[in-house]
PDB file of C-alpha atoms in Angstrom:
ATOM      1  CA  MET A   1     -69.865 102.313 -97.775  1.00 41.00           C
ATOM      2  CA  ALA A   2     -69.817 104.938 -95.001  1.00 49.00           C
ATOM      3  CA  LYS A   3     -66.840 104.945 -92.707  1.00 58.00           C
ATOM      4  CA  THR A   4     -67.575 103.535 -89.261  1.00 66.00           C
ATOM      5  CA  SER A   5     -67.154 105.980 -86.370  1.00 73.00           C
ATOM      6  CA  GLN A   6     -68.328 106.050 -82.775  1.00 75.00           C
ATOM      7  CA  TYR A   7     -71.744 106.899 -84.277  1.00 78.00           C
ATOM      8  CA  GLY A   8     -71.820 103.796 -86.465  1.00 82.00           C
ATOM      9  CA  HIS A   9     -72.056 103.645 -90.245  1.00 81.00           C
ATOM     10  CA  GLY A  10     -74.515 106.498 -90.820  1.00 86.00           C
ATOM     11  CA  ASP A  11     -74.065 110.184 -91.554  1.00 88.00           C
ATOM     12  CA  LEU A  12     -74.743 111.846 -88.198  1.00 90.00           C
ATOM     13  CA  GLU A  13     -75.249 115.357 -89.579  1.00 89.00           C
ATOM     14  CA  ALA A  14     -77.739 114.114 -92.165  1.00 91.00           C
ATOM     15  CA  SER A  15     -79.576 112.179 -89.449  1.00 92.00           C
ATOM     16  CA  LEU A  16     -79.847 115.249 -87.231  1.00 90.00           C
ATOM     17  CA  VAL A  17     -81.363 117.206 -90.120  1.00 91.00           C
ATOM     18  CA  LEU A  18     -83.848 114.422 -90.882  1.00 90.00           C
ATOM     19  CA  ILE A  19     -85.042 114.000 -87.301  1.00 88.00           C
ATOM     20  CA  PHE A  20     -85.206 117.718 -86.515  1.00 87.00           C
ATOM     21  CA  PRO A  21     -88.847 118.161 -87.651  1.00 84.00           C
ATOM     22  CA  VAL A  22     -89.928 115.121 -85.619  1.00 81.00           C
ATOM     23  CA  LEU A  23     -88.045 116.282 -82.525  1.00 79.00           C
ATOM     24  CA  LEU A  24     -89.541 119.761 -82.701  1.00 81.00           C
ATOM     25  CA  ALA A  25     -93.056 118.395 -83.258  1.00 79.00           C
ATOM     26  CA  TYR A  26     -92.620 116.086 -80.263  1.00 75.00           C
ATOM     27  CA  GLU A  27     -91.323 118.820 -77.965  1.00 76.00           C
ATOM     28  CA  ILE A  28     -94.182 121.166 -78.834  1.00 77.00           C
ATOM     29  CA  GLY A  29     -96.778 118.404 -78.912  1.00 75.00           C
ATOM     30  CA  VAL A  30     -96.111 117.188 -75.370  1.00 72.00           C
ATOM     31  CA  LEU A  31     -96.751 120.707 -74.143  1.00 72.00           C
ATOM     32  CA  PHE A  32    -100.373 120.513 -75.269  1.00 73.00           C
ATOM     33  CA  THR A  33    -101.101 116.818 -74.785  1.00 68.00           C
ATOM     34  CA  GLY A  34     -99.129 116.169 -71.598  1.00 62.00           C
ATOM     35  CA  SER A  35     -98.135 112.769 -73.042  1.00 59.00           C
ATOM     36  CA  VAL A  36     -94.497 112.441 -71.984  1.00 61.00           C
ATOM     37  CA  SER A  37     -92.684 109.114 -71.861  1.00 60.00           C
ATOM     38  CA  GLY A  38     -91.693 107.927 -68.419  1.00 56.00           C
ATOM     39  CA  ALA A  39     -88.084 107.749 -69.580  1.00 56.00           C
ATOM     40  CA  ASP A  40     -88.064 111.287 -70.958  1.00 62.00           C
ATOM     41  CA  VAL A  41     -86.506 113.220 -68.110  1.00 66.00           C
ATOM     42  CA  VAL A  42     -85.117 115.847 -70.504  1.00 69.00           C
ATOM     43  CA  THR A  43     -88.449 117.431 -71.408  1.00 72.00           C
ATOM     44  CA  ARG A  44     -89.685 117.389 -67.804  1.00 70.00           C
ATOM     45  CA  GLY A  45     -86.407 118.870 -66.596  1.00 74.00           C
ATOM     46  CA  LEU A  46     -86.465 121.634 -69.208  1.00 76.00           C
ATOM     47  CA  TYR A  47     -90.058 122.567 -68.450  1.00 76.00           C
ATOM     48  CA  SER A  48     -89.321 122.687 -64.718  1.00 76.00           C
ATOM     49  CA  ALA A  49     -86.212 124.783 -65.314  1.00 82.00           C
ATOM     50  CA  VAL A  50     -87.903 127.450 -67.449  1.00 79.00           C
ATOM     51  CA  GLY A  51     -90.971 127.511 -65.216  1.00 78.00           C
ATOM     52  CA  GLY A  52     -93.767 127.954 -67.735  1.00 77.00           C
ATOM     53  CA  ARG A  53     -95.251 127.367 -71.173  1.00 80.00           C
ATOM     54  CA  ALA A  54     -94.228 130.706 -72.703  1.00 84.00           C
ATOM     55  CA  LEU A  55     -90.533 130.331 -71.889  1.00 87.00           C
ATOM     56  CA  TYR A  56     -90.629 126.697 -72.931  1.00 83.00           C
ATOM     57  CA  LEU A  57     -91.936 127.721 -76.367  1.00 85.00           C
ATOM     58  CA  LEU A  58     -89.376 130.531 -76.567  1.00 87.00           C
ATOM     59  CA  VAL A  59     -86.507 128.126 -75.860  1.00 84.00           C
ATOM     60  CA  HIS A  60     -87.677 125.831 -78.651  1.00 82.00           C
ATOM     61  CA  ALA A  61     -88.188 128.744 -81.044  1.00 88.00           C
ATOM     62  CA  LEU A  62     -84.589 129.809 -80.423  1.00 91.00           C
ATOM     63  CA  PHE A  63     -83.468 126.212 -80.801  1.00 87.00           C
ATOM     64  CA  ALA A  64     -85.307 125.944 -84.130  1.00 89.00           C
ATOM     65  CA  VAL A  65     -83.802 129.174 -85.466  1.00 92.00           C
ATOM     66  CA  GLY A  66     -80.325 128.122 -84.358  1.00 92.00           C
ATOM     67  CA  PHE A  67     -80.676 124.719 -85.969  1.00 90.00           C
ATOM     68  CA  LEU A  68     -81.943 126.196 -89.232  1.00 90.00           C
ATOM     69  CA  LEU A  69     -78.936 128.522 -89.296  1.00 92.00           C
ATOM     70  CA  TRP A  70     -76.683 125.512 -88.727  1.00 91.00           C
ATOM     71  CA  ILE A  71     -78.335 123.646 -91.613  1.00 90.00           C
ATOM     72  CA  ARG A  72     -77.725 126.657 -93.848  1.00 88.00           C
ATOM     73  CA  LYS A  73     -74.103 126.952 -92.765  1.00 88.00           C
ATOM     74  CA  GLN A  74     -73.477 123.238 -93.355  1.00 87.00           C
ATOM     75  CA  GLN A  75     -75.350 123.410 -96.692  1.00 86.00           C
ATOM     76  CA  ARG A  76     -77.586 120.521 -95.620  1.00 87.00           C
ATOM     77  CA  TRP A  77     -80.891 121.728 -97.092  1.00 85.00           C
ATOM     78  CA  GLY A  78     -80.731 118.955 -99.679  1.00 84.00           C
ATOM     79  CA  THR A  79     -81.085 116.361 -96.922  1.00 87.00           C
ATOM     80  CA  LEU A  80     -84.703 117.449 -96.433  1.00 81.00           C
ATOM     81  CA  ARG A  81     -85.620 116.693-100.053  1.00 85.00           C
ATOM     82  CA  LEU A  82     -88.339 114.085-100.411  1.00 86.00           C
ATOM     83  CA  ASP A  83     -86.166 111.803-102.537  1.00 86.00           C
ATOM     84  CA  VAL A  84     -83.602 111.740 -99.720  1.00 86.00           C
ATOM     85  CA  ALA A  85     -85.914 111.495 -96.719  1.00 89.00           C
ATOM     86  CA  MET A  86     -88.499 109.078 -98.122  1.00 92.00           C
ATOM     87  CA  PRO A  87     -86.202 106.026 -98.541  1.00 92.00           C
ATOM     88  CA  VAL A  88     -85.102 106.436 -94.914  1.00 93.00           C
ATOM     89  CA  ILE A  89     -88.703 106.634 -93.703  1.00 90.00           C
ATOM     90  CA  LEU A  90     -89.826 103.670 -95.817  1.00 93.00           C
ATOM     91  CA  GLU A  91     -86.953 101.508 -94.601  1.00 93.00           C
ATOM     92  CA  ALA A  92     -87.710 102.546 -91.031  1.00 92.00           C
ATOM     93  CA  ALA A  93     -91.358 101.606 -91.578  1.00 90.00           C
ATOM     94  CA  ILE A  94     -90.291  98.079 -92.489  1.00 92.00           C
ATOM     95  CA  TYR A  95     -88.362  97.831 -89.224  1.00 89.00           C
ATOM     96  CA  ALA A  96     -91.308  99.270 -87.288  1.00 87.00           C
ATOM     97  CA  PHE A  97     -93.866  96.833 -88.702  1.00 83.00           C
ATOM     98  CA  THR A  98     -91.679  93.773 -88.113  1.00 86.00           C
ATOM     99  CA  LEU A  99     -90.097  94.695 -84.772  1.00 81.00           C
ATOM    100  CA  GLY A 100     -92.930  93.719 -82.454  1.00 71.00           C
ATOM    101  CA  ALA A 101     -93.540  90.367 -84.135  1.00 72.00           C
ATOM    102  CA  ALA A 102     -89.825  89.520 -84.233  1.00 78.00           C
ATOM    103  CA  ILE A 103     -89.282  90.297 -80.551  1.00 75.00           C
ATOM    104  CA  SER A 104     -92.396  88.362 -79.564  1.00 71.00           C
ATOM    105  CA  LEU A 105     -91.079  85.337 -81.462  1.00 72.00           C
ATOM    106  CA  VAL A 106     -87.729  85.556 -79.667  1.00 74.00           C
ATOM    107  CA  LEU A 107     -89.414  85.860 -76.267  1.00 70.00           C
ATOM    108  CA  HIS A 108     -91.763  82.957 -76.905  1.00 67.00           C
ATOM    109  CA  HIS A 109     -89.630  80.477 -78.863  1.00 66.00           C
ATOM    110  CA  VAL A 110     -86.096  81.275 -77.663  1.00 68.00           C
ATOM    111  CA  LEU A 111     -86.564  82.567 -74.119  1.00 67.00           C
ATOM    112  CA  HIS A 112     -89.821  80.620 -73.587  1.00 62.00           C
ATOM    113  CA  MET A 113     -91.583  83.650 -72.135  1.00 66.00           C
ATOM    114  CA  SER A 114     -95.137  84.725 -72.802  1.00 58.00           C
ATOM    115  CA  LEU A 115     -95.799  88.401 -73.482  1.00 50.00           C
ATOM    116  CA  ASP A 116     -98.750  90.228 -72.046  1.00 50.00           C
ATOM    117  CA  GLY A 117    -100.440  92.328 -74.724  1.00 46.00           C
ATOM    118  CA  ASN A 118    -100.834  95.373 -72.489  1.00 42.00           C
ATOM    119  CA  SER A 119     -97.123  95.257 -71.674  1.00 38.00           C
ATOM    120  CA  ALA A 120     -96.231  95.178 -75.360  1.00 35.00           C
ATOM    121  CA  ILE A 121     -98.477  98.126 -76.105  1.00 31.00           C
ATOM    122  CA  SER A 122     -96.878 100.254 -73.369  1.00 34.00           C
ATOM    123  CA  ALA A 123     -93.353  98.961 -73.959  1.00 34.00           C
ATOM    124  CA  LEU A 124     -91.934 101.905 -75.864  1.00 39.00           C
ATOM    125  CA  GLY A 125     -92.188 105.621 -75.246  1.00 41.00           C
ATOM    126  CA  ALA A 126     -91.296 108.743 -77.169  1.00 62.00           C
ATOM    127  CA  GLY A 127     -88.947 107.516 -79.889  1.00 75.00           C
ATOM    128  CA  VAL A 128     -87.114 110.719 -80.604  1.00 81.00           C
ATOM    129  CA  HIS A 129     -85.826 111.458 -77.118  1.00 80.00           C
ATOM    130  CA  GLU A 130     -85.062 107.852 -76.305  1.00 86.00           C
ATOM    131  CA  GLU A 131     -82.973 107.389 -79.435  1.00 90.00           C
ATOM    132  CA  LEU A 132     -81.079 110.604 -78.749  1.00 89.00           C
ATOM    133  CA  VAL A 133     -80.415 109.651 -75.136  1.00 89.00           C
ATOM    134  CA  PHE A 134     -79.863 105.896 -75.288  1.00 92.00           C
ATOM    135  CA  ARG A 135     -78.440 105.389 -78.766  1.00 94.00           C
ATOM    136  CA  LEU A 136     -76.702 108.638 -79.723  1.00 93.00           C
ATOM    137  CA  GLY A 137     -75.731 109.508 -76.164  1.00 93.00           C
ATOM    138  CA  LEU A 138     -75.252 106.287 -74.250  1.00 94.00           C
ATOM    139  CA  LEU A 139     -74.424 103.693 -76.917  1.00 96.00           C
ATOM    140  CA  ALA A 140     -72.149 106.003 -78.915  1.00 95.00           C
ATOM    141  CA  GLY A 141     -70.623 107.304 -75.692  1.00 95.00           C
ATOM    142  CA  CYS A 142     -69.779 103.808 -74.490  1.00 95.00           C
ATOM    143  CA  VAL A 143     -68.273 102.951 -77.884  1.00 95.00           C
ATOM    144  CA  SER A 144     -66.128 106.064 -77.656  1.00 93.00           C
ATOM    145  CA  LEU A 145     -64.897 105.151 -74.170  1.00 93.00           C
ATOM    146  CA  MET A 146     -64.032 101.613 -75.316  1.00 93.00           C
ATOM    147  CA  ARG A 147     -62.889 102.590 -78.825  1.00 88.00           C
ATOM    148  CA  HIS A 148     -59.653 100.572 -78.556  1.00 89.00           C
ATOM    149  CA  SER A 149     -61.558  97.348 -77.800  1.00 91.00           C
ATOM    150  CA  ARG A 150     -62.970  95.062 -80.475  1.00 89.00           C
ATOM    151  CA  ALA A 151     -65.893  94.377 -78.153  1.00 93.00           C
ATOM    152  CA  ALA A 152     -66.806  98.068 -77.889  1.00 94.00           C
ATOM    153  CA  PHE A 153     -70.035  97.913 -79.881  1.00 95.00           C
ATOM    154  CA  PRO A 154     -71.423  94.624 -78.466  1.00 96.00           C
ATOM    155  CA  VAL A 155     -70.721  95.717 -74.885  1.00 97.00           C
ATOM    156  CA  ALA A 156     -72.158  99.186 -75.510  1.00 97.00           C
ATOM    157  CA  LEU A 157     -75.242  97.625 -77.111  1.00 97.00           C
ATOM    158  CA  VAL A 158     -75.898  95.423 -74.073  1.00 97.00           C
ATOM    159  CA  ILE A 159     -75.333  98.266 -71.590  1.00 97.00           C
ATOM    160  CA  SER A 160     -77.496 100.775 -73.451  1.00 96.00           C
ATOM    161  CA  SER A 161     -80.282  98.232 -74.028  1.00 96.00           C
ATOM    162  CA  LEU A 162     -80.461  97.233 -70.360  1.00 96.00           C
ATOM    163  CA  LEU A 163     -80.442 100.854 -69.212  1.00 94.00           C
ATOM    164  CA  PHE A 164     -83.048 101.731 -71.840  1.00 92.00           C
ATOM    165  CA  ALA A 165     -85.322  99.038 -70.444  1.00 91.00           C
ATOM    166  CA  GLY A 166     -84.627  99.890 -66.813  1.00 91.00           C
ATOM    167  CA  ALA A 167     -85.147 103.629 -67.205  1.00 86.00           C
ATOM    168  CA  HIS A 168     -88.845 103.093 -67.897  1.00 82.00           C
ATOM    169  CA  HIS A 169     -89.324 101.762 -64.355  1.00 83.00           C
ATOM    170  CA  LEU A 170     -87.479 104.514 -62.460  1.00 80.00           C
ATOM    171  CA  GLY A 171     -88.841 107.556 -60.681  1.00 72.00           C
ATOM    172  CA  PRO A 172     -92.378 108.721 -59.948  1.00 72.00           C
ATOM    173  CA  HIS A 173     -93.383 108.387 -63.604  1.00 69.00           C
ATOM    174  CA  GLY A 174     -91.947 104.905 -64.008  1.00 74.00           C
ATOM    175  CA  GLU A 175     -94.065 101.863 -64.732  1.00 78.00           C
ATOM    176  CA  PRO A 176     -94.351  98.818 -62.423  1.00 86.00           C
ATOM    177  CA  PHE A 177     -91.600  96.315 -63.161  1.00 87.00           C
ATOM    178  CA  THR A 178     -92.430  93.043 -64.884  1.00 85.00           C
ATOM    179  CA  VAL A 179     -89.951  90.582 -66.358  1.00 87.00           C
ATOM    180  CA  HIS A 180     -91.895  90.434 -69.628  1.00 83.00           C
ATOM    181  CA  THR A 181     -91.888  94.179 -70.175  1.00 84.00           C
ATOM    182  CA  PHE A 182     -88.221  94.494 -69.199  1.00 90.00           C
ATOM    183  CA  ALA A 183     -87.235  91.679 -71.582  1.00 89.00           C
ATOM    184  CA  PHE A 184     -89.283  93.174 -74.411  1.00 86.00           C
ATOM    185  CA  ARG A 185     -87.738  96.601 -73.960  1.00 88.00           C
ATOM    186  CA  THR A 186     -84.230  95.171 -73.694  1.00 93.00           C
ATOM    187  CA  LEU A 187     -84.629  93.355 -77.013  1.00 91.00           C
ATOM    188  CA  ALA A 188     -86.252  96.426 -78.558  1.00 90.00           C
ATOM    189  CA  GLY A 189     -83.344  98.539 -77.331  1.00 93.00           C
ATOM    190  CA  ALA A 190     -80.897  96.105 -78.914  1.00 95.00           C
ATOM    191  CA  ALA A 191     -82.835  96.220 -82.195  1.00 94.00           C
ATOM    192  CA  PHE A 192     -82.894 100.013 -82.266  1.00 95.00           C
ATOM    193  CA  GLY A 193     -79.220 100.050 -81.310  1.00 96.00           C
ATOM    194  CA  ALA A 194     -78.366  97.782 -84.237  1.00 96.00           C
ATOM    195  CA  ILE A 195     -80.391  99.973 -86.586  1.00 96.00           C
ATOM    196  CA  PHE A 196     -78.593 103.053 -85.240  1.00 96.00           C
ATOM    197  CA  TRP A 197     -75.171 101.457 -85.666  1.00 95.00           C
ATOM    198  CA  TYR A 198     -75.526  99.722 -89.017  1.00 95.00           C
ATOM    199  CA  ARG A 199     -77.886 102.198 -90.702  1.00 94.00           C
ATOM    200  CA  SER A 200     -78.112 105.618 -89.013  1.00 94.00           C
ATOM    201  CA  LEU A 201     -79.620 107.620 -86.164  1.00 94.00           C
ATOM    202  CA  ALA A 202     -82.401 108.776 -88.497  1.00 94.00           C
ATOM    203  CA  HIS A 203     -83.340 105.182 -89.335  1.00 95.00           C
ATOM    204  CA  ALA A 204     -83.498 104.332 -85.623  1.00 95.00           C
ATOM    205  CA  VAL A 205     -85.567 107.394 -84.722  1.00 91.00           C
ATOM    206  CA  TYR A 206     -88.106 106.915 -87.495  1.00 91.00           C
ATOM    207  CA  ALA A 207     -88.360 103.182 -86.811  1.00 92.00           C
ATOM    208  CA  HIS A 208     -89.012 103.921 -83.132  1.00 89.00           C
ATOM    209  CA  VAL A 209     -91.533 106.689 -83.823  1.00 85.00           C
ATOM    210  CA  LEU A 210     -93.397 104.646 -86.434  1.00 85.00           C
ATOM    211  CA  TYR A 211     -93.456 101.667 -84.093  1.00 83.00           C
ATOM    212  CA  ASP A 212     -95.034 103.865 -81.411  1.00 77.00           C
ATOM    213  CA  LEU A 213     -97.681 104.968 -83.912  1.00 76.00           C
ATOM    214  CA  VAL A 214     -98.428 101.356 -84.874  1.00 74.00           C
ATOM    215  CA  VAL A 215     -98.801 100.457 -81.189  1.00 70.00           C
ATOM    216  CA  ALA A 216    -101.039 103.465 -80.537  1.00 66.00           C
ATOM    217  CA  ALA A 217    -103.238 102.633 -83.524  1.00 65.00           C
ATOM    218  CA  SER A 218    -103.671  99.032 -82.376  1.00 61.00           C
ATOM    219  CA  SER A 219    -104.462  99.859 -78.754  1.00 55.00           C
TER     220      SER A 219
END
């Protein structure tokens, strides 16, 4: 069993290697499609800072080269083997296919709330960035700050889940606030946080990305 750290039970370095192709594809893809999640302030900020498409692509090319050099230095090429990556993706797919139904059941039978279908479809944004920001950054950061408390993970999970939900309604790109959507995202954030903590960052990222694809395919 992996030793628990502020990043949970998973191997953080292995997770970073596994999600690297998805992150790079997302960052380049949004440049051509313009489909950026309302909560993804990182990509918008970077594009505004560099001031154009060419420099944006150059920054990501340098990032890709640097990351590949890091993988070589850490001798992590084996993490990209199909027999290593596929079990993670398949497990994440199980989470993705059951997440929406499970949260809907909790909202309806436990919280006695109905869920508007359009709200559910638009409930989650770009999985890669949101997992990096809200789970790796915020949840793990809160756990680190409260590392001497037994309640560190539960408190961090609640904080990160609420902020994950709220961030989608902030700023000029935010969506109109509804209780249903906020509750759905909060529970989704808690689910992804639990996956991040008890499995790994890679499991959480792939579960989130695959869930987004399922939602897009059903819309």
